[in-house]
XYZ file of C-alpha atoms in Angstrom:
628
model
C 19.919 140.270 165.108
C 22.681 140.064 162.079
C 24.450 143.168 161.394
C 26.330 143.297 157.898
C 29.753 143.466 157.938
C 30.256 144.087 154.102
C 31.179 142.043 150.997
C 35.222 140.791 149.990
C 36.045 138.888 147.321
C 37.784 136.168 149.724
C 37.251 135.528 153.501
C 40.101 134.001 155.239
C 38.974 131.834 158.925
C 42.058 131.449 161.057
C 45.849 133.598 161.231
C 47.995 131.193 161.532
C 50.341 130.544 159.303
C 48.103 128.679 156.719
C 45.774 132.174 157.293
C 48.644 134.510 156.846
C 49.912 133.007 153.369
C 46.730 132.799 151.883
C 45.162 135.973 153.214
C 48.191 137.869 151.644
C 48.434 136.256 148.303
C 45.017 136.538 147.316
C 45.152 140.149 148.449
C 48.739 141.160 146.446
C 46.918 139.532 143.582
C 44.134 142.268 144.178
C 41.414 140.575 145.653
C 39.163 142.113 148.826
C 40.450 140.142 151.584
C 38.976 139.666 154.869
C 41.064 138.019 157.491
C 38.990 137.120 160.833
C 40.949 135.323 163.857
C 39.872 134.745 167.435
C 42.695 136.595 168.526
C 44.633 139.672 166.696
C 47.548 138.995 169.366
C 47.905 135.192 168.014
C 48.561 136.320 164.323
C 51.673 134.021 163.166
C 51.574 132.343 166.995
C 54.540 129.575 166.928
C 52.116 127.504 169.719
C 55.215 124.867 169.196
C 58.341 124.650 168.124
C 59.776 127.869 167.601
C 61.928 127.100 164.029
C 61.458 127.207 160.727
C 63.022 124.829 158.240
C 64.633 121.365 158.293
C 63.866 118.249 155.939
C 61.571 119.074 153.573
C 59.657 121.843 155.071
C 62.957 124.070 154.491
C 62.121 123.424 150.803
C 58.499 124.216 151.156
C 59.747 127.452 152.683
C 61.769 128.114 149.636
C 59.122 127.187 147.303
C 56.625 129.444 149.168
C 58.824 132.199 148.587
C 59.893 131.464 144.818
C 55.999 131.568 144.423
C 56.243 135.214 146.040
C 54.912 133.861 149.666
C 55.964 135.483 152.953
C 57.528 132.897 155.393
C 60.996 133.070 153.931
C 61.427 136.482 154.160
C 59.755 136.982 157.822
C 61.831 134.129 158.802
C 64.999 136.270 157.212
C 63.980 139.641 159.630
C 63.581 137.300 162.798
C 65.756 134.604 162.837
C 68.008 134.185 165.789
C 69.712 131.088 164.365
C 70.325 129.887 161.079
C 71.983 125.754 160.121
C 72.303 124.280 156.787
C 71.580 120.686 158.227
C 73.059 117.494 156.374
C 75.798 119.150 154.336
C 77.587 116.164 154.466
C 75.406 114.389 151.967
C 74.118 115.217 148.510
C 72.375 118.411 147.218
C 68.958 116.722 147.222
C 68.604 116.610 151.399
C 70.160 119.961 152.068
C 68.256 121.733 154.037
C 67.888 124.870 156.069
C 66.918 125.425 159.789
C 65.973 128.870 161.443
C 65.948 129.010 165.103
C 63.104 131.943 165.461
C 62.187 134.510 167.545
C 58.701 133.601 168.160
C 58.048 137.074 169.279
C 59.735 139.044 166.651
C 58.088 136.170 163.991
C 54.361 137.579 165.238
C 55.056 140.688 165.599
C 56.726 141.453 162.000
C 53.983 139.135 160.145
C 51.415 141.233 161.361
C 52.973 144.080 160.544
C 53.553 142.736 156.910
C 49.574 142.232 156.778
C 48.797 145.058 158.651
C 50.403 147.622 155.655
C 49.455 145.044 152.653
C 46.922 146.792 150.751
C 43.277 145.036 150.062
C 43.946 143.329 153.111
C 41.663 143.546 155.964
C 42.317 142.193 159.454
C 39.143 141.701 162.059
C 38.917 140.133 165.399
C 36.018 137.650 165.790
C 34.726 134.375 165.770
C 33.406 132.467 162.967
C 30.752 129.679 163.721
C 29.134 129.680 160.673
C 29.156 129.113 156.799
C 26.511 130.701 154.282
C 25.192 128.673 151.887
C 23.601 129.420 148.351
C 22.243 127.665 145.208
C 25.037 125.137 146.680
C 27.826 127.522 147.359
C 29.767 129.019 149.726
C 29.030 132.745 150.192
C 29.899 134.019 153.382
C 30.475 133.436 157.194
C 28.405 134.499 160.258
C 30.231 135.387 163.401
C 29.195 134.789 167.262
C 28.216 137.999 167.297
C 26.035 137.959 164.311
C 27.752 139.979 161.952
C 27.366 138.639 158.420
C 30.386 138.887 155.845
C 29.384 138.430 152.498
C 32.177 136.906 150.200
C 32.771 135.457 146.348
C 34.968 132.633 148.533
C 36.322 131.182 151.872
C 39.021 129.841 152.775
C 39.344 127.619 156.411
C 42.520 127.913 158.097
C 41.117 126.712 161.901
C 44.747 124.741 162.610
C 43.769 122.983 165.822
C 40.996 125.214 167.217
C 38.056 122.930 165.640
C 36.436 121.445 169.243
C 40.251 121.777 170.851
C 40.458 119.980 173.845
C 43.664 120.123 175.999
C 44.843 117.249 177.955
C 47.390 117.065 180.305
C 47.046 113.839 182.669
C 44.045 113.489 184.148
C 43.177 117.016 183.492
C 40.986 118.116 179.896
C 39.049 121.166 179.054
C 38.192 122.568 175.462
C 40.510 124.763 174.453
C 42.390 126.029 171.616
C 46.691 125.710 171.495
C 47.935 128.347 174.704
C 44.837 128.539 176.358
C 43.001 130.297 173.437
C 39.447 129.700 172.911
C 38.204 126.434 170.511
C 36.194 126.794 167.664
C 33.276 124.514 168.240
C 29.871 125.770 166.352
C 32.445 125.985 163.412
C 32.975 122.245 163.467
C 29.177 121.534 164.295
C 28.071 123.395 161.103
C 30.818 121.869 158.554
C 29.166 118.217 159.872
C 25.618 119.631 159.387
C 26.735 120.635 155.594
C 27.827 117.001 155.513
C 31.389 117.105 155.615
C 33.706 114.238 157.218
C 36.149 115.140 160.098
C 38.320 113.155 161.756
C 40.058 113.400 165.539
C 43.346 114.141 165.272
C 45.910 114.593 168.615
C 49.056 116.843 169.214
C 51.461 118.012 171.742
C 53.785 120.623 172.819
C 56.858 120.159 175.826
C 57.086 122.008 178.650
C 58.954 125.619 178.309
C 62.062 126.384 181.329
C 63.619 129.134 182.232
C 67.317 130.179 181.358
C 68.513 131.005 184.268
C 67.999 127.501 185.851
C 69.777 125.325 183.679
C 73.209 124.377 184.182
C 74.483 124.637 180.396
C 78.166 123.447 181.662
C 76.409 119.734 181.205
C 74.902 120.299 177.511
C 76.707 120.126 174.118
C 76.745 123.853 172.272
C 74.688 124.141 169.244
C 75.428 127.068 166.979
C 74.664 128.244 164.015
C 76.430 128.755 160.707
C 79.232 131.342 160.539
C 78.207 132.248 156.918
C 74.464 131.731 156.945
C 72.172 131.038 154.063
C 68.782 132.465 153.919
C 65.230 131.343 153.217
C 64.466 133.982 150.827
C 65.817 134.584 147.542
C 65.555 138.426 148.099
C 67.237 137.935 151.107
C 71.817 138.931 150.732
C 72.621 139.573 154.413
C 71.725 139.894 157.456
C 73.091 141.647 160.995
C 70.872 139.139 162.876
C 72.843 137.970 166.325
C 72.635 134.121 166.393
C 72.588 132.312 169.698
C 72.875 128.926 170.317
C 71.044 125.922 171.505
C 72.291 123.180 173.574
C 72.243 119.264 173.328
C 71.711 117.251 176.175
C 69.529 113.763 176.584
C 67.290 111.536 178.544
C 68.738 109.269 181.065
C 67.803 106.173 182.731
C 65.729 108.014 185.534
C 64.200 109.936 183.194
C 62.996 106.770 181.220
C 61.927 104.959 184.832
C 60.282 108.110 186.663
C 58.260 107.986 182.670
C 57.238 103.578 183.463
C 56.389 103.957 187.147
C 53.600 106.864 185.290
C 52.389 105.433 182.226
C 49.291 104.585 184.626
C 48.669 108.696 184.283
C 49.573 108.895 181.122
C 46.410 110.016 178.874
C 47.568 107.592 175.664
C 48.048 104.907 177.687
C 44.988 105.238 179.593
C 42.405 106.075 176.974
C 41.465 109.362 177.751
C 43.119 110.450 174.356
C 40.965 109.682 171.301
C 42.480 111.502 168.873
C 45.385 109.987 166.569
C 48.715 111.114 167.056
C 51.891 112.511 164.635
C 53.702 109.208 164.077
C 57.050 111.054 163.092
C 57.034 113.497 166.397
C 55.532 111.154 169.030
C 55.649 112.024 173.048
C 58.748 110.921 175.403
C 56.399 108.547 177.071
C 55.522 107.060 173.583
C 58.997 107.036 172.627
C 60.140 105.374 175.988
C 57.397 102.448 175.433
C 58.321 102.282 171.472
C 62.022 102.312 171.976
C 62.880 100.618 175.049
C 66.005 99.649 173.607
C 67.433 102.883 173.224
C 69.106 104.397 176.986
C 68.541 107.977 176.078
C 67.179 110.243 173.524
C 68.491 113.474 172.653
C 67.064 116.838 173.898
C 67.472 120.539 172.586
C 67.058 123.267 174.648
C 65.933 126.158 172.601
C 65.838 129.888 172.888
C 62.103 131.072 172.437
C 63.683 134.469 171.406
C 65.963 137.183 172.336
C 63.902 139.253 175.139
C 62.626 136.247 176.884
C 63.895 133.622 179.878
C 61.628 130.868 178.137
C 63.218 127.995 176.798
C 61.642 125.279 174.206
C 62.394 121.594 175.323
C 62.655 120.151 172.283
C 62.288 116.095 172.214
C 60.345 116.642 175.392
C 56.573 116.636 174.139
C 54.495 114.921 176.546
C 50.845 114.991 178.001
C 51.508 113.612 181.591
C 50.724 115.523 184.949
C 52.450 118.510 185.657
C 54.515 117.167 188.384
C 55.795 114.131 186.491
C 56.776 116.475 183.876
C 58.915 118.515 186.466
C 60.963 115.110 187.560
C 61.290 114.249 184.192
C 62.990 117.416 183.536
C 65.151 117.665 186.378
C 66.425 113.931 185.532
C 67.932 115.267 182.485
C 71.646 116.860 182.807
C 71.849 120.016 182.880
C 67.814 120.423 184.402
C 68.402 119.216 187.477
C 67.121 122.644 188.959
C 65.297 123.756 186.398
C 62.062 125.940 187.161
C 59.339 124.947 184.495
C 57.223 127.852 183.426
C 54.620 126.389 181.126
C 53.370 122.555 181.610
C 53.318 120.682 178.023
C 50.292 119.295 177.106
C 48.381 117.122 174.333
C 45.287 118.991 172.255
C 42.601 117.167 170.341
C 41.341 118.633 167.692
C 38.393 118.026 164.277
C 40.288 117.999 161.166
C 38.593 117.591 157.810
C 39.328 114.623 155.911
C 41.734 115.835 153.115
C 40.246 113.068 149.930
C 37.081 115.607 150.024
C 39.297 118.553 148.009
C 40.269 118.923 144.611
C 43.885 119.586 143.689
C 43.358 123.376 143.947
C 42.172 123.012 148.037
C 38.105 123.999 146.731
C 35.864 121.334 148.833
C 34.210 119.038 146.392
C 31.300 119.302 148.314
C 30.846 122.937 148.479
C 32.449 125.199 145.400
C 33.600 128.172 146.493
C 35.189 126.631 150.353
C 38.696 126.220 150.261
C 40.873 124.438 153.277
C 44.515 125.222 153.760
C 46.908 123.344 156.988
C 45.701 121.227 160.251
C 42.109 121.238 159.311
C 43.516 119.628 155.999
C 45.076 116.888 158.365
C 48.743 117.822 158.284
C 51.602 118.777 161.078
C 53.721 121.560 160.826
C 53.822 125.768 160.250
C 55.574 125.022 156.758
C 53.158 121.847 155.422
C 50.376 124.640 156.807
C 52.021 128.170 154.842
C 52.605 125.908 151.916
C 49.071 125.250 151.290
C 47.910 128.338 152.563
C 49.861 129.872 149.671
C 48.068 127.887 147.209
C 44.824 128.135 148.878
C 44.938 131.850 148.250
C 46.402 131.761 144.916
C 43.421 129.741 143.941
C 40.453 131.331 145.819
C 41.716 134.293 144.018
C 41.831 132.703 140.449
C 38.446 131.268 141.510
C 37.396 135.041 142.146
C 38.919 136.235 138.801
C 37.427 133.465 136.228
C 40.384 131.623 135.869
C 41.697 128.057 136.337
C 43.408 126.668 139.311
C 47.334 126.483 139.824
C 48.286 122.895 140.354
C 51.767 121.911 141.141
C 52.629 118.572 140.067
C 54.699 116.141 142.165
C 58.378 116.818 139.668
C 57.517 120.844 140.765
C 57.830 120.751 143.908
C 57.213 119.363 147.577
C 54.171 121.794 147.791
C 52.684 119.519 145.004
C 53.599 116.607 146.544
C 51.546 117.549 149.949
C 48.769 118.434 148.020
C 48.368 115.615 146.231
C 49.153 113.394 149.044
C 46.330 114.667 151.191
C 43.812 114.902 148.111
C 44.723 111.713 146.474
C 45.484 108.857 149.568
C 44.402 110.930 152.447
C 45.916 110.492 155.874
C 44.902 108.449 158.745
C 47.253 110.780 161.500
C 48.719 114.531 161.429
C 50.640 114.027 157.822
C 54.149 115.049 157.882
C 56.496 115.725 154.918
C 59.200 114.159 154.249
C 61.717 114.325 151.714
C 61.266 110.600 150.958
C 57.690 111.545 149.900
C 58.782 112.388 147.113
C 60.138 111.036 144.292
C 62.298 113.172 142.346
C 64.111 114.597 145.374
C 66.893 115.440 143.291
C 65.187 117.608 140.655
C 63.318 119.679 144.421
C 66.403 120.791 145.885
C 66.377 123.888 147.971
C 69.126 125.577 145.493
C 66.756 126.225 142.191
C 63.488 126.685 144.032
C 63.394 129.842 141.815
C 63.822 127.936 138.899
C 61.119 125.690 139.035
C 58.482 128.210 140.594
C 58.991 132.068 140.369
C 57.936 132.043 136.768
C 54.514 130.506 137.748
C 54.486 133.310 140.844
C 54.971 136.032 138.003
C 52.372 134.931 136.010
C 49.837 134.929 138.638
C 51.100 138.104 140.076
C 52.752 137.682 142.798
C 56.550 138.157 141.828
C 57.039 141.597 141.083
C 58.850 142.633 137.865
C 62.404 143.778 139.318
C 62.238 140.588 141.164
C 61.001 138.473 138.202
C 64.121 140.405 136.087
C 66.909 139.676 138.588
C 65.388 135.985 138.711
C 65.774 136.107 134.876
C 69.492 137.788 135.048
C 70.633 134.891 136.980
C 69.306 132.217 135.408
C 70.945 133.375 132.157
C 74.559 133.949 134.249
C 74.576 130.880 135.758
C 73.684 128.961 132.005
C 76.150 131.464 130.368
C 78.883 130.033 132.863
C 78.104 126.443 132.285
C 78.623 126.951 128.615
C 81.851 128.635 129.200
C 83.065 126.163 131.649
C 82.495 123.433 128.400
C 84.269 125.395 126.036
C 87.113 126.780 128.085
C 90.083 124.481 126.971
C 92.768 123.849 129.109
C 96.520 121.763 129.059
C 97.953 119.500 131.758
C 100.704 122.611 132.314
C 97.707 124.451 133.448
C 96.416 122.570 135.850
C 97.837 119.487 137.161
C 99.604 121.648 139.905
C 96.231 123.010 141.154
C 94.816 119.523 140.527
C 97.572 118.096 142.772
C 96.384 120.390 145.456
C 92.862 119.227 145.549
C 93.953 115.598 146.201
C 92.831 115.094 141.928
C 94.590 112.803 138.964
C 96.885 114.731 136.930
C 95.286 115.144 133.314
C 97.465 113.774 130.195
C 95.857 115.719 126.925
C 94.104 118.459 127.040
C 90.512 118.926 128.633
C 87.748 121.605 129.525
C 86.912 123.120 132.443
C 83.333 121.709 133.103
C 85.075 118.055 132.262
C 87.307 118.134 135.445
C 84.109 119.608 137.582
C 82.750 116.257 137.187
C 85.567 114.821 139.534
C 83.977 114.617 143.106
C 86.934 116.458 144.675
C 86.654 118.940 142.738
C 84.725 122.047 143.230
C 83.601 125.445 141.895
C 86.573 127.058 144.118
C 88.783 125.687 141.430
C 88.027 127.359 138.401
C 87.902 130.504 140.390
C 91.045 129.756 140.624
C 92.058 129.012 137.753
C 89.829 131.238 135.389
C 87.653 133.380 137.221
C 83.814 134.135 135.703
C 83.349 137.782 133.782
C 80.156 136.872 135.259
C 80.328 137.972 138.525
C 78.844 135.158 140.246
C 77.497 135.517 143.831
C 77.985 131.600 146.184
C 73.953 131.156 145.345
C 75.031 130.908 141.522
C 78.494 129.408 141.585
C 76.627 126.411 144.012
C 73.771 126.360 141.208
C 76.796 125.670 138.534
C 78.617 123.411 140.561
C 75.211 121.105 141.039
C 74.236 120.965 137.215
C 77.254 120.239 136.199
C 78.380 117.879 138.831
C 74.397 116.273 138.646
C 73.503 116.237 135.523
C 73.303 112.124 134.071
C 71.066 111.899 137.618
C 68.875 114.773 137.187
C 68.500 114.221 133.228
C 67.055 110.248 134.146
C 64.528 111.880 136.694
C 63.652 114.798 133.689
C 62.871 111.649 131.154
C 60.692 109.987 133.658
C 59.280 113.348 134.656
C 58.334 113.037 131.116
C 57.174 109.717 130.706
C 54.642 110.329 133.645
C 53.138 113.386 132.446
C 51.826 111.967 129.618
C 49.325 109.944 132.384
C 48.821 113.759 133.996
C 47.652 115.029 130.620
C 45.244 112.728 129.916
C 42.350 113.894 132.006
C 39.243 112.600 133.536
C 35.802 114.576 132.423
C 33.845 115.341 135.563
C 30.715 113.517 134.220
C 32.522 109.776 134.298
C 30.437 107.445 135.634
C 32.784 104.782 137.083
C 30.109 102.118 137.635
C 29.527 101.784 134.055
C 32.812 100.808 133.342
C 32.597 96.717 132.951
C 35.842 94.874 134.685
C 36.818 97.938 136.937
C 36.812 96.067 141.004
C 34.704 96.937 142.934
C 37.188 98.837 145.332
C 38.647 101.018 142.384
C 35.104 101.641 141.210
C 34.568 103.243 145.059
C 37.774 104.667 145.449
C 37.996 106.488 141.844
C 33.957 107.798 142.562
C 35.217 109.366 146.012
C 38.329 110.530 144.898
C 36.755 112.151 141.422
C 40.824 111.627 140.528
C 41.322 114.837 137.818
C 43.743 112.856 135.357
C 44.749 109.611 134.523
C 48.253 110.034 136.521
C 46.249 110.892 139.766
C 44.366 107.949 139.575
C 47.201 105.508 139.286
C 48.049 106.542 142.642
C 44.806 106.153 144.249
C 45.347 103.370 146.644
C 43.262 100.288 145.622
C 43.399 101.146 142.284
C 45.357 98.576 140.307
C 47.666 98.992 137.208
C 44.510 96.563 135.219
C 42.368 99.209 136.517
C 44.431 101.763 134.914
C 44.345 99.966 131.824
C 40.402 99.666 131.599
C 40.167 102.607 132.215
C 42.382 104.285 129.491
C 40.616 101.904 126.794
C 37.535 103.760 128.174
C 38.129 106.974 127.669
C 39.064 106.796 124.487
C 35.959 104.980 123.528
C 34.163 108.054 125.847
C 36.083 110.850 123.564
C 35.717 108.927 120.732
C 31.312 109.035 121.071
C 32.213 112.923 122.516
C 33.756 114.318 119.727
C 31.067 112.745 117.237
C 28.516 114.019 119.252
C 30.562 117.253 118.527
């Protein structure tokens, strides 16, 4: 017998970290939420890794919270390391890292949600969708209670028919020996949606006490740290290391003599793996070249012994995961406290969502993370965010929020997934995207919190301080052009940054331009009225120093918008358009591409396609408008 659980504007399945962005933007943007998980105590869970940051996802972290997200600034509260990795190279592959404290991560993200008002938290497990007139209008639980809603949104990360393996051992289960989601995965194939079977892993986790850190390299983190968040201007955080050690030759032999219990190697994994974060033993049989690969131990947080072998994932039997570990230097005592393992898992193929995350196949379902075929807490947060933003816009009558590919890495996940699909766990990278230098983590605010203030999820004094230093840091710029200055003024100072003495006179933002020199000089030499905090003097320093590069990437920017513009209607009917191949004709009907620009990067579909295509459409509005 059903029992009514009441009616919400949006119903959020999963609280991971896909779950927790969504469930709280669509709520601050005042929509009923309903968030159901298996488990309350797994809100937030780091099942993996537990950092934040790096490549790419450090950006999406940014770009999350320029959009008025939440992983920046719970990141910022728990961190218990912070790096600014590749600071040697340009601006465009900056990126930051937070070491977490898994713990503290959970425990202050449920808090957040807890206090969050519209926002609803319930324990239970969803196995069903409701369906009517062709929508999606609720969810059923296990124990029957029925929650009526306007929209869902799927968040299941690798619950969906889990299945742990660790050598010859399986059993369905979800990540940490949490319960799997199977009916779930059952009913989306009954409504006639395609999943796939995708594979991950975790490393074993070792206690402190046991490892002899006298034979590792020290790791620390950054004596003046820079934050995720924007809101975020200190911190009294204590940082503690991690240590650097690697594989050896045992290591990589104990790993051959085993490969006969190794689950990939034997078939008892089906599922497809994460190409960039593959097993040891994978890496071993890849690379057997290379003598060693490196290995960071990892603090799982302050109050804990645990320690995250990172490098180390691997799904072979428990006691060939305790050699391997005690091969290593520094482990050769070490006491293992929880095995690694590999989990299977259902994941929805990504090419059946629009742009905004709605299914095609039912309006009103939205997916956000692993179900949607990606790897990662940040790829996962990043759509969650957008998930929510647009189940709530769904909710309130208005259109979707789209982030093209020049506005940021979240766009360029999205469309990705949406628009090529994936064949394994899809990973960002910041050579996925094209205009790297215009998505830098510096001036995520710039191209983003104006779009979170419209849709309401930047407050006004945040929106006005956003605002206040935009307008310094432009102010500045045009001073630094027409502040004039003579070779008396400067050559000494120039001298002392290793710079060519100037002849005639110059301006300020002139000699910026050199390589050697940086923002340090002219406060120096002239100091701002503005007041300029390091966030705003590095924003000056990069648009001045970048501009010719980032003005090319604006132009093309330009050039391809023009294809984004010119949209598809919904009714096309590709097989009536004469000289279109066959493939594009399949490929543009599955994809239902939105614009012109999306369908140019449809794979299969070929620049001549493109061009029949165009010359169709404007035949198509051509009859349209006369009709009109």
């Amino acid at each position: 017998m059903n029992y009514d659980g009441g009616s919400y504007d949006v119903v959020v399945i999963g609280a991971g970290h896909a779950g927790c962005e969504a469930a709280l933007a669509a709520a601050r943007m005042g929509c009923r939420t309903l968030m159901i998980t298996i488990n309350l105590d797994m809100v937030a869970f780091m099942p993996c890794n537990p950092s934040i940051g790096g490549p790419a996802k450090g950006h999406v972290v940014r770009e999350i919270d320029a959009l008025g997200g939440e992983m920046g600034r719970n990141i910022d509260k728990t961190f218990i390391q912070l790096r600014m990795l590749n600071t040697g190279k340009g601006p465009a592959v900056h990126a930051l890292r937070a070491q977490a404290d898994k713990f503290l991560y959970q425990h202050a993200m449920k808090e957040t949600m807890e206090k969050t008002p519209n926002l609803t938290l319930r324990q239970g497990m969803v196995e069903e969708l409701i369906v009517e007139d062709g929508k999606c209008t609720g969810v059923i639980t296990k124990t029957g209670t029925v929650y009526h809603s306007k929209t869902v949104i799927l968040t299941t990360g690798t619950y969906l028919r889990g299945k742990v393996i660790m050598g010859e051992l399986t059993y369905e289960s979800g990540p940490n020996n949490q319960q799997p989601s199977v009916r779930l995965s059952e009913n989306l194939r009954e409504l006639g949606f395609d999943l796939v079977r995708f594979k991950t892993g975790t490393p074993p986790r070792v206690h402190k006490d046991s490892i002899d850190f006298s034979k590792t390299e020290i790791q620390p983190g950054d004596e003046k740290p820079k934050f995720f968040s924007f809101e975020t201007k200190s911190s009294n955080n204590e940082q503690l290391p991690c240590w650097l050690t690697y594989t050896s030759e045992v290591t990589h032999q104990i790993i051959n003599d085993n490969l006969h219990r190794a689950p990939m190697f034997t078939g008892i994994i089906e599922g497809t793996g994460p190409r960039y974060c593959p097993s040891i033993e994978d890496k071993v049989v890849r690379f057997s070249d290379k003598s060693h690969h490196q290995i960071f131990l990892e603090p799982e947080g302050k109050n804990t012994a645990e320690y995250y072998v990172q490098g180390l994932s691997t799904s072979l039997p428990e006691d060939v995961q305790l050699a391997i570990l005690r091969s290593i230097p520094g482990m050769e005592k070490v006491e293992m406290m929880r095995n690694g393992y590999a989990i299977e898992y259902d994941a929805m193929v990504p090419t059946q969502l629009w742009p905004s995350l709605e299914t095609k196949r039912l309006p009103g379902l939205f997916t956000a993370g692993q179900i949607n075929g990606t790897s990662g807490y940040e790829e996962a947060a990043g759509q969650g965010v957008m998930a929510g933003i647009n189940a709530a816009r769904k909710v309130q009558g208005k259109e979707p929020v789209v982030l093209d590919r020049s506005q940021g890495y979240i766009g360029v996940l999205i469309d990705d997934l949406v628009t090529k699909g994936t064949n394994e766990p899809y990973r960002l990278l910041t050579s996925r995207a094209e205009y790297r230098l215009l998505l830098r983590h510096d001036n995520a605010d710039l191209r983003l919190t104006p779009i979170g203030h419209e849709i309401g999820l930047i407050p006004e004094a945040r929106y006005e301080a956003f605002l206040d230093k935009k307008a310094r840091v432009e102010r500045e710029v045009v001073r630094l052009q027409e502040t004039k200055v003579k070779p008396v003024d400067v050559n000494t100072l120039l001298a002392e940054y290793d710079s060519a003495p100037i002849v005639d006179g110059s301006n300020l933002l002139t000699l910026m331009r050199r390589p050697e020199i940086a923002y340090s000089f002219v406060d120096q030499l002239s100091p701002s009225p503005e007041g300029l905090d390091e966030e705003m003097k590095e924003q000056v320093e990069i648009q001045i120093k970048y501009v010719g590069y980032i003005e090319k990437q604006l132009m093309h920017v330009e050039k391809l918008q023009k294809m984004e513009k010119k949209k598809i209607p919904d009714d096309i009917n590709y097989n009536e358009i004469h000289g279109l191949a066959i493939e594009a004709r399949q490929k543009l009907t599955q994809i239902a591409p939105i614009s012109i620009g999306q369908a140019s990067r449809i794979s299969g579909v070929t620049p001549a396609d493109i061009s029949i295509l165009l010359v169709y459409l404007e035949h198509y509005n051509r009859v349209t408008a006369a009709k009109g």
